[in-house]
PDB file of N, CA and C in Angstrom:
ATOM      1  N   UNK A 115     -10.775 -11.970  12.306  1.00  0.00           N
ATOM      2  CA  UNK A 115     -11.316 -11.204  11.196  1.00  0.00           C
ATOM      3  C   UNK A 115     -10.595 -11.636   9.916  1.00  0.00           C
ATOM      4  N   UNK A 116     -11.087 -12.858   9.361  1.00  0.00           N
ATOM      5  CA  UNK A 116     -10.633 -13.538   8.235  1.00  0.00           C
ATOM      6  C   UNK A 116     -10.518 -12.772   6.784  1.00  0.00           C
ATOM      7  N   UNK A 117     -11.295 -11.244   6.663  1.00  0.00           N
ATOM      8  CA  UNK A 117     -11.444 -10.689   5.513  1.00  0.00           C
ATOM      9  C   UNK A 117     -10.410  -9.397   5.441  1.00  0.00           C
ATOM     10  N   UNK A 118     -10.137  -9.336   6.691  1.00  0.00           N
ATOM     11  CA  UNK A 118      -8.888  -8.021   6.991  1.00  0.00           C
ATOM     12  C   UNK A 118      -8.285  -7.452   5.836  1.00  0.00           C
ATOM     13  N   UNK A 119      -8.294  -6.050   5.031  1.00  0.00           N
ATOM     14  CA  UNK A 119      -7.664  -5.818   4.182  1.00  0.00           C
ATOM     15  C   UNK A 119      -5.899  -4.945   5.025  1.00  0.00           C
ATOM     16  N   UNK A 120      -5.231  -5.919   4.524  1.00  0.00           N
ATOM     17  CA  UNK A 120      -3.714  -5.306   4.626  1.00  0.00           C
ATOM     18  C   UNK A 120      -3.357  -3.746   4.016  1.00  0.00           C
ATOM     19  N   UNK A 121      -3.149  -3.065   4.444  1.00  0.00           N
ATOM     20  CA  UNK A 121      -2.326  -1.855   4.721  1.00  0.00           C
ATOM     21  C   UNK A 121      -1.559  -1.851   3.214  1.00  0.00           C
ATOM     22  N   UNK A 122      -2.077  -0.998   2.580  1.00  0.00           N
ATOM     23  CA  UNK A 122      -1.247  -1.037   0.601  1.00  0.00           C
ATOM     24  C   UNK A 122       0.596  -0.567   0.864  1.00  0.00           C
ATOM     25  N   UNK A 123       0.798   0.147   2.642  1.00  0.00           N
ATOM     26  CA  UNK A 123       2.221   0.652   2.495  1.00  0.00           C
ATOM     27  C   UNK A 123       3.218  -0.527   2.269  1.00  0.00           C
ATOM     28  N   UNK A 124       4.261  -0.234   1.321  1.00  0.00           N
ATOM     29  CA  UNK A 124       4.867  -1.151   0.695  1.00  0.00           C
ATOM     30  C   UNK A 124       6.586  -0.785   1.094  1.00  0.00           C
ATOM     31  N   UNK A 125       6.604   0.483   1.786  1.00  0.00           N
ATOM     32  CA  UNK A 125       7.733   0.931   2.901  1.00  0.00           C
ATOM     33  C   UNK A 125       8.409   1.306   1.899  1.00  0.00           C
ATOM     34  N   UNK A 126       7.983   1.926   0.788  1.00  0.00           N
ATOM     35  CA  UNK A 126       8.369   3.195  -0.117  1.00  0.00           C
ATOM     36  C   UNK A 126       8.080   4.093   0.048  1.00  0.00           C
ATOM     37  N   UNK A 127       8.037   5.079   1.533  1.00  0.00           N
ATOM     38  CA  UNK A 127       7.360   6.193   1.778  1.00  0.00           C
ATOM     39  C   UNK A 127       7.648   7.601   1.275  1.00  0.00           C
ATOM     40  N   UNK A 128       7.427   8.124  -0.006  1.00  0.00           N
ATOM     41  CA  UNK A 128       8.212   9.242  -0.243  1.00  0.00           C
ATOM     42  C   UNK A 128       6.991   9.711  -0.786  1.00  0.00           C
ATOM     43  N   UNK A 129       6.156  11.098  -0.611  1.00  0.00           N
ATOM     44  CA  UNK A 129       5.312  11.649  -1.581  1.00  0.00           C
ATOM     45  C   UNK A 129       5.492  12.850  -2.746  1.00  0.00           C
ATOM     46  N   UNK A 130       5.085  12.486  -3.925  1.00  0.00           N
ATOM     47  CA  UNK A 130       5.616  13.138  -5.101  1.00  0.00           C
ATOM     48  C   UNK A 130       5.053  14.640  -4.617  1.00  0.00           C
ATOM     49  N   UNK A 131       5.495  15.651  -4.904  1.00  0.00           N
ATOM     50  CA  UNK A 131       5.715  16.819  -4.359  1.00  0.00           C
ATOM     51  C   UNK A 131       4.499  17.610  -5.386  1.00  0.00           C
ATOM     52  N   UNK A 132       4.141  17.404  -6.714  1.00  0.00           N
ATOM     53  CA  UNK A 132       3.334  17.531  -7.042  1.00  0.00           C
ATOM     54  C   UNK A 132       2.617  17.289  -7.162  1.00  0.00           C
ATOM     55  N   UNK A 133       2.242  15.522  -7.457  1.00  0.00           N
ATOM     56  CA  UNK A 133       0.394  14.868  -7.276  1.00  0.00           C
ATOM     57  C   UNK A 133      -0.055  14.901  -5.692  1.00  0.00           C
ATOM     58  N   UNK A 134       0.989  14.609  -5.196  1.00  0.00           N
ATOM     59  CA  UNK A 134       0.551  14.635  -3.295  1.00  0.00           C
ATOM     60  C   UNK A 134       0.652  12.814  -3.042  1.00  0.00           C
ATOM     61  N   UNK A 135       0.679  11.787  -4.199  1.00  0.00           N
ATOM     62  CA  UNK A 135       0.876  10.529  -3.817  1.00  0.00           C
ATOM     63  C   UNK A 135       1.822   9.754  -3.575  1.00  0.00           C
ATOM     64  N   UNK A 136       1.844   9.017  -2.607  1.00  0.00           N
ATOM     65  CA  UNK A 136       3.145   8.110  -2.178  1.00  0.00           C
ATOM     66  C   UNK A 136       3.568   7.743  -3.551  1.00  0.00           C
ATOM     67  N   UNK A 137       5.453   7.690  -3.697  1.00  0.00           N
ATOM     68  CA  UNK A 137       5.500   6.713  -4.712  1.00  0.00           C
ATOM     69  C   UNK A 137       5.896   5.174  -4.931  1.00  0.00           C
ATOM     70  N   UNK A 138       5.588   4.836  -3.436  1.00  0.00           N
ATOM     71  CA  UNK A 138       5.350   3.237  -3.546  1.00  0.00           C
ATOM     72  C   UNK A 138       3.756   2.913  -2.761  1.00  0.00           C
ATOM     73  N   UNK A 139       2.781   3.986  -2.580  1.00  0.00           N
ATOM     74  CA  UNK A 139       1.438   2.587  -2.256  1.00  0.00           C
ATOM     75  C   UNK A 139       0.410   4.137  -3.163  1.00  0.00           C
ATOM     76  N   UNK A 140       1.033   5.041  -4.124  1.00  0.00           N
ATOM     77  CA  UNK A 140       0.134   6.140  -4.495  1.00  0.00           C
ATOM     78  C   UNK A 140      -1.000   6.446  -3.745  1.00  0.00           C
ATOM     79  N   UNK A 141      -1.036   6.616  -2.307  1.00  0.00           N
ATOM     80  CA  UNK A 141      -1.915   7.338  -1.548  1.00  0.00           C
ATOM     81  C   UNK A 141      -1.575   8.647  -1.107  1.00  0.00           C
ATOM     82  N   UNK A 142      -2.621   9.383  -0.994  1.00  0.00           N
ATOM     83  CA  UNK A 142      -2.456  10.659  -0.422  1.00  0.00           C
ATOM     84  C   UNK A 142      -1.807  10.987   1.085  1.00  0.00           C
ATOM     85  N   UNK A 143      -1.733  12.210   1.787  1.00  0.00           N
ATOM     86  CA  UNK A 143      -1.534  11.899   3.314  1.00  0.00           C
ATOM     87  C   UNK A 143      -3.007  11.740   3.976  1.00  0.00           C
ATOM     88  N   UNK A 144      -3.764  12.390   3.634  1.00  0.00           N
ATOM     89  CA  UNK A 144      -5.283  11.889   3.956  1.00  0.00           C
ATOM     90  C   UNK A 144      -5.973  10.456   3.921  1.00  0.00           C
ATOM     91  N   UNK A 145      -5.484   9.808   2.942  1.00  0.00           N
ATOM     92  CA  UNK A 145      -5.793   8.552   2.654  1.00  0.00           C
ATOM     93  C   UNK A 145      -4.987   7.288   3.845  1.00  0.00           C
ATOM     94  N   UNK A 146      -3.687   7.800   3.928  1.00  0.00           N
ATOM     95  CA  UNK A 146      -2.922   7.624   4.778  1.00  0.00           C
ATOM     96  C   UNK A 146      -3.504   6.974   6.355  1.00  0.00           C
ATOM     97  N   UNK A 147      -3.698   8.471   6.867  1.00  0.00           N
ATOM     98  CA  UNK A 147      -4.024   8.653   8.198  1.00  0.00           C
ATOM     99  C   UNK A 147      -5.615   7.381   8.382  1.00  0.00           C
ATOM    100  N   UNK A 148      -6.334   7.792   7.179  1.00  0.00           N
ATOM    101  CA  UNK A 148      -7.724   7.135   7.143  1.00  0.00           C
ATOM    102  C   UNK A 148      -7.602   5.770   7.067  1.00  0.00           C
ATOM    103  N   UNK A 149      -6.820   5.121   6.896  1.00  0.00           N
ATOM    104  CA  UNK A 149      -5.867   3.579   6.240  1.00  0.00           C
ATOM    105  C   UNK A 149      -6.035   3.102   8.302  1.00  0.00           C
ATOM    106  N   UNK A 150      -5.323   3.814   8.850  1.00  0.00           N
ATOM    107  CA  UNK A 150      -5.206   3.886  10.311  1.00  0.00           C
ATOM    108  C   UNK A 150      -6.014   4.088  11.264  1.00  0.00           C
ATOM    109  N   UNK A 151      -7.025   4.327  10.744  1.00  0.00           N
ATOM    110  CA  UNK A 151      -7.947   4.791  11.612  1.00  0.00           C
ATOM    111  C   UNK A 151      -9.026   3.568  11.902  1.00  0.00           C
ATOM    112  N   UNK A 152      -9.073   3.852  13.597  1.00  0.00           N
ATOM    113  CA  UNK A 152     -10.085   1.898  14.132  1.00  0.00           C
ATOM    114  C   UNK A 152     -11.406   1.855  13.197  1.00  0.00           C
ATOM    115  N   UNK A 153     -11.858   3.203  12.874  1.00  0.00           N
ATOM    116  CA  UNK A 153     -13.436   3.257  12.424  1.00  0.00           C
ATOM    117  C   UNK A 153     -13.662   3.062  11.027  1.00  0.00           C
ATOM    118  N   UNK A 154     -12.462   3.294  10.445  1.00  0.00           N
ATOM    119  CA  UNK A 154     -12.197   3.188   8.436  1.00  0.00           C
ATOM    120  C   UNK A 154     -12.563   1.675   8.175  1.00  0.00           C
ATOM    121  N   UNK A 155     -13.763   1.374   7.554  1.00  0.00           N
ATOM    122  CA  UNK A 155     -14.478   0.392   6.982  1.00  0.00           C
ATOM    123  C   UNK A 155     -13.365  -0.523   6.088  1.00  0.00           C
ATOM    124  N   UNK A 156     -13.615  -1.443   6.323  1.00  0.00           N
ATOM    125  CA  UNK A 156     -13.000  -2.686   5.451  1.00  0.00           C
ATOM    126  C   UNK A 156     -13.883  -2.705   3.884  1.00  0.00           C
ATOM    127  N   UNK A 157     -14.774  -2.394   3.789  1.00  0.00           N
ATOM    128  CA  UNK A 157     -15.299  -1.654   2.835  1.00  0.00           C
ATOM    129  C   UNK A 157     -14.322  -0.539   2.355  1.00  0.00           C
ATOM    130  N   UNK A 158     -14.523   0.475   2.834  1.00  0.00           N
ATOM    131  CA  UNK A 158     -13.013   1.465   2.259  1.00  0.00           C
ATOM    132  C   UNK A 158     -12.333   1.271   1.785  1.00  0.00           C
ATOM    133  N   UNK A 159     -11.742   0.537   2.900  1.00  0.00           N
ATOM    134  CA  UNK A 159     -10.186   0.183   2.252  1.00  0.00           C
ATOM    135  C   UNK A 159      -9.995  -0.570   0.850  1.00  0.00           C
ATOM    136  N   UNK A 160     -10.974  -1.528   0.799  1.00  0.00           N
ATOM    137  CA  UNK A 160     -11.274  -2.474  -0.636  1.00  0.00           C
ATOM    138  C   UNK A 160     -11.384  -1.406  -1.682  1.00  0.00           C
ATOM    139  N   UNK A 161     -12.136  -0.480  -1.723  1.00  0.00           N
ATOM    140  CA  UNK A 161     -12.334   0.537  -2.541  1.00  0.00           C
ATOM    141  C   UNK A 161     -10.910   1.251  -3.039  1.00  0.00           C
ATOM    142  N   UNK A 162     -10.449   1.704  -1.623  1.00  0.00           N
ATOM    143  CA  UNK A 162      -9.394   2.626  -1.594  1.00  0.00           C
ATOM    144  C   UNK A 162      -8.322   1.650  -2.747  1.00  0.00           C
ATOM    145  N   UNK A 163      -8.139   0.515  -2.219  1.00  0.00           N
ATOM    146  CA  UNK A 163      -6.986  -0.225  -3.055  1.00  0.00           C
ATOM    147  C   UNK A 163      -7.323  -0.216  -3.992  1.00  0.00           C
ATOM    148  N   UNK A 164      -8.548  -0.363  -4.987  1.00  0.00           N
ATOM    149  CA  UNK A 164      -8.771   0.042  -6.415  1.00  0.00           C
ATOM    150  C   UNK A 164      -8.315   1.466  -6.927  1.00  0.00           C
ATOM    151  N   UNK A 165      -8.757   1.821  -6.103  1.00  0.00           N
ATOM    152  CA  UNK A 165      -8.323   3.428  -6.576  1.00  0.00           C
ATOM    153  C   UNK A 165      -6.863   3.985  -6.631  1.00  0.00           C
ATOM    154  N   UNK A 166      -6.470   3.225  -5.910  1.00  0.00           N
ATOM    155  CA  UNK A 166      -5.022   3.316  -5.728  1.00  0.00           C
ATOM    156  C   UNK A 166      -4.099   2.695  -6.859  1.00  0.00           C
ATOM    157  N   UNK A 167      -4.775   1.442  -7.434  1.00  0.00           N
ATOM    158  CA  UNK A 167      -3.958   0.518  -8.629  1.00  0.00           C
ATOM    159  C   UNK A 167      -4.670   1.325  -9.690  1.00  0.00           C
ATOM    160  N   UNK A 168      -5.838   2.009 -10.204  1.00  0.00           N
ATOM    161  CA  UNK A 168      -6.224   3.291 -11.331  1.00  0.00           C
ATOM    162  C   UNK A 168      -5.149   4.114 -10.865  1.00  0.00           C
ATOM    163  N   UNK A 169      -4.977   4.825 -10.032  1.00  0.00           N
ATOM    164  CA  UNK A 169      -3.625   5.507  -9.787  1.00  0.00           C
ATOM    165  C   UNK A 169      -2.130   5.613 -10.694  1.00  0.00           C
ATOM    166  N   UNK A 170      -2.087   4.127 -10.267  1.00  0.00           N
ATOM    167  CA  UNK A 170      -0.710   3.449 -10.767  1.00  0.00           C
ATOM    168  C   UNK A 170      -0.688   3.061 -12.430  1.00  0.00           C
ATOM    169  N   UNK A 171       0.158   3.622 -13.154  1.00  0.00           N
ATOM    170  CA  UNK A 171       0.650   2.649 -14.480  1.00  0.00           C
ATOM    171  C   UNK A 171       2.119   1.963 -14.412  1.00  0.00           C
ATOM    172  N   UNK A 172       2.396   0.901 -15.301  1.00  0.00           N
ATOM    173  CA  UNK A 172       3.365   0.269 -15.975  1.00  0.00           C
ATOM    174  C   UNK A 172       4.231  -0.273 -14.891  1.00  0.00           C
ATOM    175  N   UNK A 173       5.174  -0.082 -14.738  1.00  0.00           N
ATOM    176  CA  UNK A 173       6.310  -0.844 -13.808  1.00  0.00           C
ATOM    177  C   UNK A 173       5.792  -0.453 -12.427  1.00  0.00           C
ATOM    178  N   UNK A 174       5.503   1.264 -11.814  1.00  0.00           N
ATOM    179  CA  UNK A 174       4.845   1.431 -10.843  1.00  0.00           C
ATOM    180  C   UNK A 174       3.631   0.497 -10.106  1.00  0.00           C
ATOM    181  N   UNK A 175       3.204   0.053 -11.186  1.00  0.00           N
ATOM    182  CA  UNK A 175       1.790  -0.810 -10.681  1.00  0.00           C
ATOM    183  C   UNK A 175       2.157  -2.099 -10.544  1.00  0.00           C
ATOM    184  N   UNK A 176       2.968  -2.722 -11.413  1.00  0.00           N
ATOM    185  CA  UNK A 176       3.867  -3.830 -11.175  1.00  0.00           C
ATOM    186  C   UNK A 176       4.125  -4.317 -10.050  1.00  0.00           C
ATOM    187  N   UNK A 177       5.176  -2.998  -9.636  1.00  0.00           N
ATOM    188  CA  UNK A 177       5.885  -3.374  -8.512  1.00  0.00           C
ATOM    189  C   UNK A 177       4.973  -3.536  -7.321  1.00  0.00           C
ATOM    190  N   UNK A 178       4.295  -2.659  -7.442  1.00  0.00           N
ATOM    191  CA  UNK A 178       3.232  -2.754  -6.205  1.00  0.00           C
ATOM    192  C   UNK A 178       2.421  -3.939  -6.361  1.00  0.00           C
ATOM    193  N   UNK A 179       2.038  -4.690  -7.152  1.00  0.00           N
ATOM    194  CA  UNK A 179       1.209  -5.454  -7.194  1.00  0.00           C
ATOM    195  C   UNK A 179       1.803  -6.696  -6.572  1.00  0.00           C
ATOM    196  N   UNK A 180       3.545  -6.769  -6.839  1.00  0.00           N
ATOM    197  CA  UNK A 180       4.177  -7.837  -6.377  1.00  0.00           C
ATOM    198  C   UNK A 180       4.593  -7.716  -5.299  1.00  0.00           C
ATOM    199  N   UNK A 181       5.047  -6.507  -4.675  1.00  0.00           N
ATOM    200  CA  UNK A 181       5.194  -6.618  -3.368  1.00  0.00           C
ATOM    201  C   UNK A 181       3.907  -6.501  -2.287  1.00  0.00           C
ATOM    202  N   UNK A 182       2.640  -5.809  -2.800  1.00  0.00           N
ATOM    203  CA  UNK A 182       1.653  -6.044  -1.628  1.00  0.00           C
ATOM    204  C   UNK A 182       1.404  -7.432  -1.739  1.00  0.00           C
ATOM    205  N   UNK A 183       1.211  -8.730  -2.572  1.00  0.00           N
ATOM    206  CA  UNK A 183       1.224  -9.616  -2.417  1.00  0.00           C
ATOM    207  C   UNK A 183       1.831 -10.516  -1.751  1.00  0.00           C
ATOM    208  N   UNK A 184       3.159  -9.804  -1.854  1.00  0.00           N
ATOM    209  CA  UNK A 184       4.131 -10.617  -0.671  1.00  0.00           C
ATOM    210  C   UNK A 184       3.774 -10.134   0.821  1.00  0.00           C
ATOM    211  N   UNK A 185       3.629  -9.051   0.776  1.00  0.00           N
ATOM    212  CA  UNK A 185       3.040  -8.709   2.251  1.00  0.00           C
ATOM    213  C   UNK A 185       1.504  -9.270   2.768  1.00  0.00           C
ATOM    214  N   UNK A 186       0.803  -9.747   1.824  1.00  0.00           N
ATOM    215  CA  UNK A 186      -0.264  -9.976   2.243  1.00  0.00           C
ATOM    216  C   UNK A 186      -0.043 -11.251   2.950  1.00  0.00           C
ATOM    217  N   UNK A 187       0.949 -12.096   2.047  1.00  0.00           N
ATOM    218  CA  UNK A 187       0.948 -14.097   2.287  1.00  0.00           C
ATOM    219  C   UNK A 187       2.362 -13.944   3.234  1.00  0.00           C
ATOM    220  N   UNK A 188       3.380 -12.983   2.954  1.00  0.00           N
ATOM    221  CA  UNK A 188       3.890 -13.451   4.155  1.00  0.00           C
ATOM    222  C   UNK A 188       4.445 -12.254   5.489  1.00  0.00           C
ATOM    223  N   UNK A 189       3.684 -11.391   5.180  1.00  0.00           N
ATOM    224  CA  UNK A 189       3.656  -9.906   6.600  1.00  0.00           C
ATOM    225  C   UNK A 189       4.728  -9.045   6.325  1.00  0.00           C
ATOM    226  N   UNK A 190       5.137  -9.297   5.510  1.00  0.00           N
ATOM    227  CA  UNK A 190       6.269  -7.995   5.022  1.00  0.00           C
ATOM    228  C   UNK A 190       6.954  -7.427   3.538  1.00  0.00           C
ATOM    229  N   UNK A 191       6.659  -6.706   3.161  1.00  0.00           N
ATOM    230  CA  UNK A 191       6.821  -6.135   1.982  1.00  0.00           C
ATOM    231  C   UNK A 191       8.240  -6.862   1.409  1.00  0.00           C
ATOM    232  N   UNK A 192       8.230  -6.885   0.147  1.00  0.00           N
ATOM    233  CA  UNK A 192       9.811  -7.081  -0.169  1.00  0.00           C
ATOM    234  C   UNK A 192      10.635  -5.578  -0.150  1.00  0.00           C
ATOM    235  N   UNK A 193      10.826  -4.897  -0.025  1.00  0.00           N
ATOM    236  CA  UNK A 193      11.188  -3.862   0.320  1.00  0.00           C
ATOM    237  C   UNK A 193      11.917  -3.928   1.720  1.00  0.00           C
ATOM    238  N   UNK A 194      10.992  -4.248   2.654  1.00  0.00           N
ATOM    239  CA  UNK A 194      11.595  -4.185   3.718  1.00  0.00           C
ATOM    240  C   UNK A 194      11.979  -5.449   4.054  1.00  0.00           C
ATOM    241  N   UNK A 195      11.780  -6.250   3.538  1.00  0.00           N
ATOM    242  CA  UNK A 195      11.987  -7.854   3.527  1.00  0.00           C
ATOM    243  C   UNK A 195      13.942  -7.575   3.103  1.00  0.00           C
ATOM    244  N   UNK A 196      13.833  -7.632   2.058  1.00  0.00           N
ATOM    245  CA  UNK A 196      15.423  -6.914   1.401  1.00  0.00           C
ATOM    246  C   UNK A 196      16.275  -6.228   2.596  1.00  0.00           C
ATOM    247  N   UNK A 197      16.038  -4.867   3.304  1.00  0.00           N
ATOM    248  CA  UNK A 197      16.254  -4.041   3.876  1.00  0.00           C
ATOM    249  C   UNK A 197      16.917  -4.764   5.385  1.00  0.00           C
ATOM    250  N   UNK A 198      16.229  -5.673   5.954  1.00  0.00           N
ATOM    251  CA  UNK A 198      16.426  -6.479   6.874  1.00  0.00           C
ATOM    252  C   UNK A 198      17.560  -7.781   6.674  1.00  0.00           C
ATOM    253  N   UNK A 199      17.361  -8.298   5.327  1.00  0.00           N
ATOM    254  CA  UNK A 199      18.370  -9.127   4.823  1.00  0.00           C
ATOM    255  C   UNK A 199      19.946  -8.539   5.342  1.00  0.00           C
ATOM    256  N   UNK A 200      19.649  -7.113   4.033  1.00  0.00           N
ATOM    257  CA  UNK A 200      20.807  -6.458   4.160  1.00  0.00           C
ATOM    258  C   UNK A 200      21.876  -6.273   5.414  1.00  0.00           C
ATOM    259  N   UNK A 201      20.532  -5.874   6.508  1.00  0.00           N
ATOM    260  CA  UNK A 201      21.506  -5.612   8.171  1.00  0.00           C
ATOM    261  C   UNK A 201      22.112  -7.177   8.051  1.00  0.00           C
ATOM    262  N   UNK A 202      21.551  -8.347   8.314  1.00  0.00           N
ATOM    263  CA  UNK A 202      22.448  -9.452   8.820  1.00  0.00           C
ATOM    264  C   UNK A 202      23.641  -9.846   8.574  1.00  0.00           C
TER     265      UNK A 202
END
């Protein structure tokens, strides 16, 4: 499945206590669970990730933009890319 959309979590999992959105992939917990789910359209998800970068301004959107990219080309966020460094 050559068109596969990657998973926006960027392994910043913390949700802001008042909008309800992650503050590293700004999804909801609903959006979340639906991200996971076998039947959630690759359609969706394309959508969902727009909605998700309208979400985001300035350095927030930044960052995300550079680390889902790294996760897309090479399977792991820089976040957790870093995180793993660190243990060795």
């Amino acid at each position: 499945m050559k068109n596969k959309i990657i998973s926006p979590c960027i392994s910043i999992c913390k949700t802001d206590p008042v909008t309800g959105f992650c503050y590293g992939c700004a999804r909801t917990n609903i959006e979340k669970k639906k991200w996971k789910h076998e039947t959630t359209s690759e359609y969706w998800k394309e959508e969902n990730l727009k909605q998700l970068r309208e979400r985001m301004k300035g350095w927030q959107l930044e960052t995300f933009n550079t680390s889902y990219e790294h996760k897309t080309f090479k399977g792991i966020s820089i976040y957790k890319k870093n995180a793993l460094e660190k243990k060795d």
